[in-house]
XYZ file of C-alpha atoms in Angstrom:
315
model
C -20.859 29.903 7.572
C -21.137 27.086 10.123
C -18.024 25.743 10.781
C -18.137 21.874 9.965
C -18.231 19.140 12.651
C -14.664 17.348 12.375
C -12.839 21.024 12.431
C -14.105 21.822 16.028
C -12.909 25.605 16.266
C -13.557 28.669 13.490
C -10.664 28.059 10.880
C -9.439 30.738 8.085
C -10.771 29.749 4.689
C -6.657 29.473 3.940
C -6.302 27.163 6.918
C -9.137 25.003 5.886
C -7.418 25.000 2.320
C -3.733 24.008 3.731
C -4.839 21.571 6.625
C -7.445 20.066 5.839
C -8.358 19.495 2.160
C -7.057 16.967 -0.077
C -6.411 20.044 -3.046
C -4.369 17.197 -4.883
C -7.379 13.952 -5.310
C -8.893 13.165 -8.132
C -11.604 14.601 -9.222
C -15.227 12.434 -9.070
C -17.723 12.921 -11.495
C -19.969 14.833 -8.789
C -17.652 17.732 -8.480
C -18.384 18.346 -12.423
C -22.017 18.402 -11.380
C -21.421 21.516 -8.899
C -19.282 22.947 -11.622
C -22.522 22.468 -13.747
C -24.315 24.105 -11.487
C -22.946 27.535 -11.245
C -21.150 27.811 -14.438
C -22.170 30.806 -16.923
C -20.531 29.651 -19.524
C -22.206 27.311 -22.597
C -19.715 26.024 -23.319
C -17.947 24.509 -19.865
C -21.324 23.911 -18.344
C -21.921 21.753 -21.819
C -19.369 19.911 -20.806
C -18.676 19.757 -17.425
C -22.873 17.899 -17.936
C -21.438 15.379 -20.547
C -18.834 14.266 -18.063
C -21.117 14.542 -14.919
C -23.148 11.761 -16.637
C -23.687 8.267 -16.962
C -22.689 8.566 -20.431
C -19.892 10.664 -19.786
C -18.079 8.340 -17.668
C -15.480 6.904 -20.263
C -14.688 10.530 -20.871
C -14.269 10.990 -17.340
C -11.805 8.623 -17.082
C -9.947 9.428 -19.886
C -9.657 13.304 -18.916
C -9.444 13.015 -14.997
C -8.272 9.221 -13.964
C -6.186 7.972 -16.646
C -3.831 11.382 -16.698
C -4.051 11.603 -12.815
C -5.129 15.399 -13.158
C -5.873 16.937 -9.924
C -8.862 18.735 -8.393
C -7.136 21.932 -8.932
C -6.296 21.037 -12.358
C -9.783 20.517 -13.358
C -10.322 24.188 -12.160
C -7.568 25.441 -13.808
C -8.801 24.447 -17.184
C -12.307 25.315 -16.296
C -11.834 28.550 -15.024
C -14.581 30.295 -15.734
C -16.708 27.974 -13.942
C -14.748 27.780 -10.825
C -14.592 31.678 -11.071
C -18.683 31.466 -9.743
C -17.872 29.020 -7.131
C -19.749 29.981 -3.834
C -18.337 29.630 -0.690
C -20.686 26.603 0.034
C -20.439 24.646 -2.971
C -16.264 24.962 -2.053
C -17.022 22.776 0.618
C -18.810 20.729 -1.109
C -16.430 20.305 -3.853
C -13.321 19.701 -1.667
C -12.598 16.615 -0.093
C -10.964 16.013 3.381
C -7.435 15.008 3.835
C -8.021 10.734 4.701
C -5.436 9.178 7.029
C -2.824 6.745 5.972
C -2.531 3.806 7.243
C 1.125 2.296 8.170
C 2.071 -0.958 9.009
C 4.088 -0.834 12.222
C 7.755 -2.288 11.226
C 8.628 -2.423 14.731
C 8.444 -5.072 17.721
C 7.880 -2.822 21.081
C 9.961 -5.328 23.275
C 13.701 -3.396 22.282
C 12.093 -0.038 23.297
C 9.496 -1.608 25.831
C 6.746 0.039 24.255
C 8.291 3.652 23.584
C 9.414 4.117 19.969
C 7.422 2.395 16.535
C 9.498 2.310 12.763
C 7.570 2.957 10.195
C 8.608 1.730 6.163
C 7.598 4.536 4.161
C 7.753 4.463 -0.167
C 8.436 8.614 -0.730
C 6.023 8.888 -3.485
C 7.682 10.602 -6.333
C 7.219 10.070 -9.996
C 5.223 12.209 -13.045
C 1.986 11.505 -14.914
C 1.629 10.673 -17.903
C 1.302 14.481 -18.874
C 4.178 14.585 -17.671
C 2.918 16.955 -14.499
C 4.943 16.177 -10.816
C 3.007 14.309 -8.740
C 4.095 14.048 -4.652
C 2.551 11.549 -1.955
C 0.668 14.035 0.656
C 1.145 11.547 3.227
C 4.660 10.286 2.592
C 6.588 13.826 1.413
C 4.764 15.575 4.640
C 6.293 12.477 6.923
C 9.521 13.099 4.790
C 9.953 16.656 5.878
C 9.513 16.430 9.668
C 12.108 17.137 11.731
C 12.994 15.915 14.971
C 10.735 17.147 17.569
C 7.676 17.133 15.565
C 4.526 15.891 16.303
C 2.836 13.583 14.608
C -1.016 12.290 15.662
C -2.230 8.830 14.892
C -3.727 6.060 16.790
C -2.393 2.587 16.609
C -4.615 -0.447 15.696
C -4.471 -4.201 15.833
C -3.286 -5.679 12.492
C -4.940 -7.620 10.037
C -2.200 -10.286 10.544
C -2.411 -13.464 13.284
C 0.879 -15.444 13.835
C 0.874 -19.044 15.680
C 2.406 -18.391 19.433
C 3.633 -21.723 18.789
C 7.469 -20.635 17.778
C 8.112 -23.587 16.251
C 6.044 -23.465 13.065
C 7.137 -22.683 10.164
C 6.660 -19.228 8.975
C 6.717 -18.298 5.066
C 6.638 -14.499 4.653
C 6.119 -12.795 1.210
C 6.723 -9.011 1.596
C 8.890 -7.155 -1.614
C 9.266 -3.710 -0.774
C 7.634 -1.382 2.083
C 5.308 -4.628 2.743
C 8.777 -5.845 4.633
C 6.963 -3.674 7.391
C 4.663 -6.072 9.229
C 7.735 -9.277 9.147
C 10.086 -6.536 10.315
C 8.225 -6.283 13.307
C 7.477 -10.116 13.758
C 11.685 -11.446 12.975
C 12.964 -8.602 15.517
C 10.245 -10.237 18.506
C 11.704 -13.326 17.887
C 14.960 -11.828 17.403
C 14.324 -10.566 21.134
C 12.553 -13.643 22.891
C 15.367 -16.338 21.178
C 12.963 -18.068 19.442
C 13.972 -16.994 15.258
C 15.857 -19.992 13.767
C 16.520 -19.629 9.887
C 14.164 -23.510 9.951
C 11.083 -21.628 10.959
C 11.458 -18.029 9.538
C 11.906 -18.474 5.632
C 11.625 -14.581 4.391
C 10.504 -13.740 0.304
C 11.766 -10.505 -0.115
C 11.491 -8.328 -3.887
C 12.833 -4.446 -4.637
C 14.349 -3.265 -7.346
C 17.914 -2.678 -6.967
C 19.986 -4.685 -3.999
C 22.622 -1.251 -3.423
C 19.578 1.049 -3.623
C 16.396 -0.263 -2.135
C 17.089 -3.213 0.120
C 15.250 -2.243 3.144
C 16.365 -3.334 6.743
C 19.451 -4.883 4.866
C 22.296 -4.927 7.612
C 19.267 -6.338 9.951
C 18.222 -9.104 8.059
C 22.178 -10.057 6.737
C 22.994 -10.321 10.074
C 20.122 -12.642 11.699
C 20.828 -14.908 8.420
C 24.424 -15.111 9.544
C 23.192 -16.149 12.878
C 21.245 -18.962 11.480
C 17.798 -16.941 13.173
C 16.578 -16.251 9.358
C 16.166 -18.060 5.883
C 16.443 -15.377 3.183
C 15.376 -15.408 -0.456
C 15.930 -12.081 -2.367
C 13.924 -11.204 -6.144
C 16.092 -7.625 -7.553
C 13.793 -7.300 -10.741
C 16.391 -4.632 -12.200
C 19.839 -5.831 -11.407
C 19.312 -8.344 -14.500
C 18.848 -8.404 -17.688
C 15.146 -10.890 -16.720
C 13.279 -9.591 -14.541
C 12.941 -11.213 -11.048
C 9.971 -11.068 -9.234
C 8.800 -13.010 -5.758
C 6.749 -15.377 -7.732
C 9.828 -16.049 -9.428
C 11.352 -17.045 -5.691
C 8.701 -19.492 -4.953
C 9.691 -21.237 -7.822
C 12.624 -21.586 -7.597
C 12.109 -23.145 -3.776
C 9.054 -25.079 -4.378
C 10.119 -28.186 -2.876
C 11.357 -26.435 0.309
C 8.154 -24.699 0.208
C 6.022 -27.720 -0.068
C 7.838 -29.630 2.743
C 7.775 -26.382 4.717
C 3.381 -26.909 4.339
C 3.500 -30.794 5.179
C 4.679 -28.912 8.503
C 1.502 -26.975 8.609
C 3.301 -23.674 7.808
C 1.755 -20.354 7.194
C 2.023 -18.091 4.280
C 2.004 -14.733 4.579
C 1.858 -11.770 2.556
C 2.318 -8.181 3.000
C 2.336 -5.614 0.126
C 1.101 -3.596 -2.244
C -2.460 -4.616 -3.488
C -1.969 -4.189 -7.759
C -0.425 -7.110 -8.855
C 1.476 -9.194 -6.312
C -0.772 -11.243 -4.263
C -2.143 -12.411 -6.968
C 0.920 -13.063 -9.209
C 2.018 -14.785 -5.435
C -0.906 -16.895 -5.646
C -0.336 -18.041 -9.189
C 3.011 -19.005 -8.236
C 1.969 -21.274 -5.280
C -0.685 -22.796 -7.418
C 1.512 -23.358 -10.672
C 4.825 -24.672 -8.711
C 4.062 -25.734 -5.289
C 0.834 -27.442 -5.107
C 0.832 -28.319 -9.196
C 4.011 -29.225 -9.867
C 5.539 -30.279 -6.218
C 1.817 -31.506 -5.133
C 0.823 -33.081 -8.260
C -2.792 -31.510 -7.928
C -4.422 -29.319 -11.041
C -5.451 -26.159 -10.840
C -9.008 -26.058 -9.006
C -8.088 -28.551 -6.702
C -4.731 -26.288 -5.956
C -7.052 -22.988 -5.548
C -9.092 -25.382 -3.729
C -6.158 -25.703 -0.884
C -5.189 -22.167 -1.145
C -9.315 -20.959 -0.351
C -9.089 -23.729 2.558
C -6.048 -22.204 4.169
C -7.061 -19.211 3.601
C -9.974 -19.374 5.544
C -7.744 -21.185 7.894
C -5.573 -18.434 8.866
C -2.987 -20.237 7.581
C -2.807 -18.226 4.452
C -2.935 -14.453 5.093
C -2.682 -11.417 3.110
C -2.107 -7.830 4.204
C -2.355 -5.304 0.933
C -3.260 -1.852 0.108
């Protein structure tokens, strides 16, 4: 059959499955409509039609999305229908591996642009069905050897930092959200413009001794009065502590920094963290320190966002 344009040259089906298809992606409802088209088994076909219909969306969520069931596991469950797949339908059924974006975690200055650092969390967990799951890109990177080639490209990040090195920065980066801030800190360190009164980093992770990323580097900058560091180790004590708690604890200082035209930067997972951080600013900083109502505080935060003083990079 004709080769898809993105492949550029002929490949065996095994090579395509191994290198281009995301075999562990979650199947869409369209996958079940494809299985229904080729199925010759009455029960499987009826179930596929149901799962692909608008009325069956809740069943599809329960069967696929919530337990994180992969497309391969679905084909195993519907093996009679899967045995009737044609080559053309197989190419419709599987989606290609999507490129992953990572924030660069280093400045180009120390190495004169010859290398970059990435801060990547290796994904490894079990689903609600007790099935093991490994992150595709993170585990591939983990298993690379020195000398292996990695193909990618560099694009301009979404965060814009002021050229004026005296403008206060409030950097909020739990976990791998530290990445873009490490890049900034390295650059300011090399340029001798890093100072604890300007650079304020609120970092969070589960355990101080297990996942405190770049600890030696950050503690060195603190010791040299180049950085003010506030850490939230959520699992090191009975009561969980998050970056939002650190914002509340230091609300007076943050309010003072905002009066000095400080910029706020948030980086990390998009799940709950950005909203929790916003709530901490609205309640503790603008509310308790600034005396603003919730609506007033939200408007002030929105105005800061529109003016580039409040920036979020979340994934």
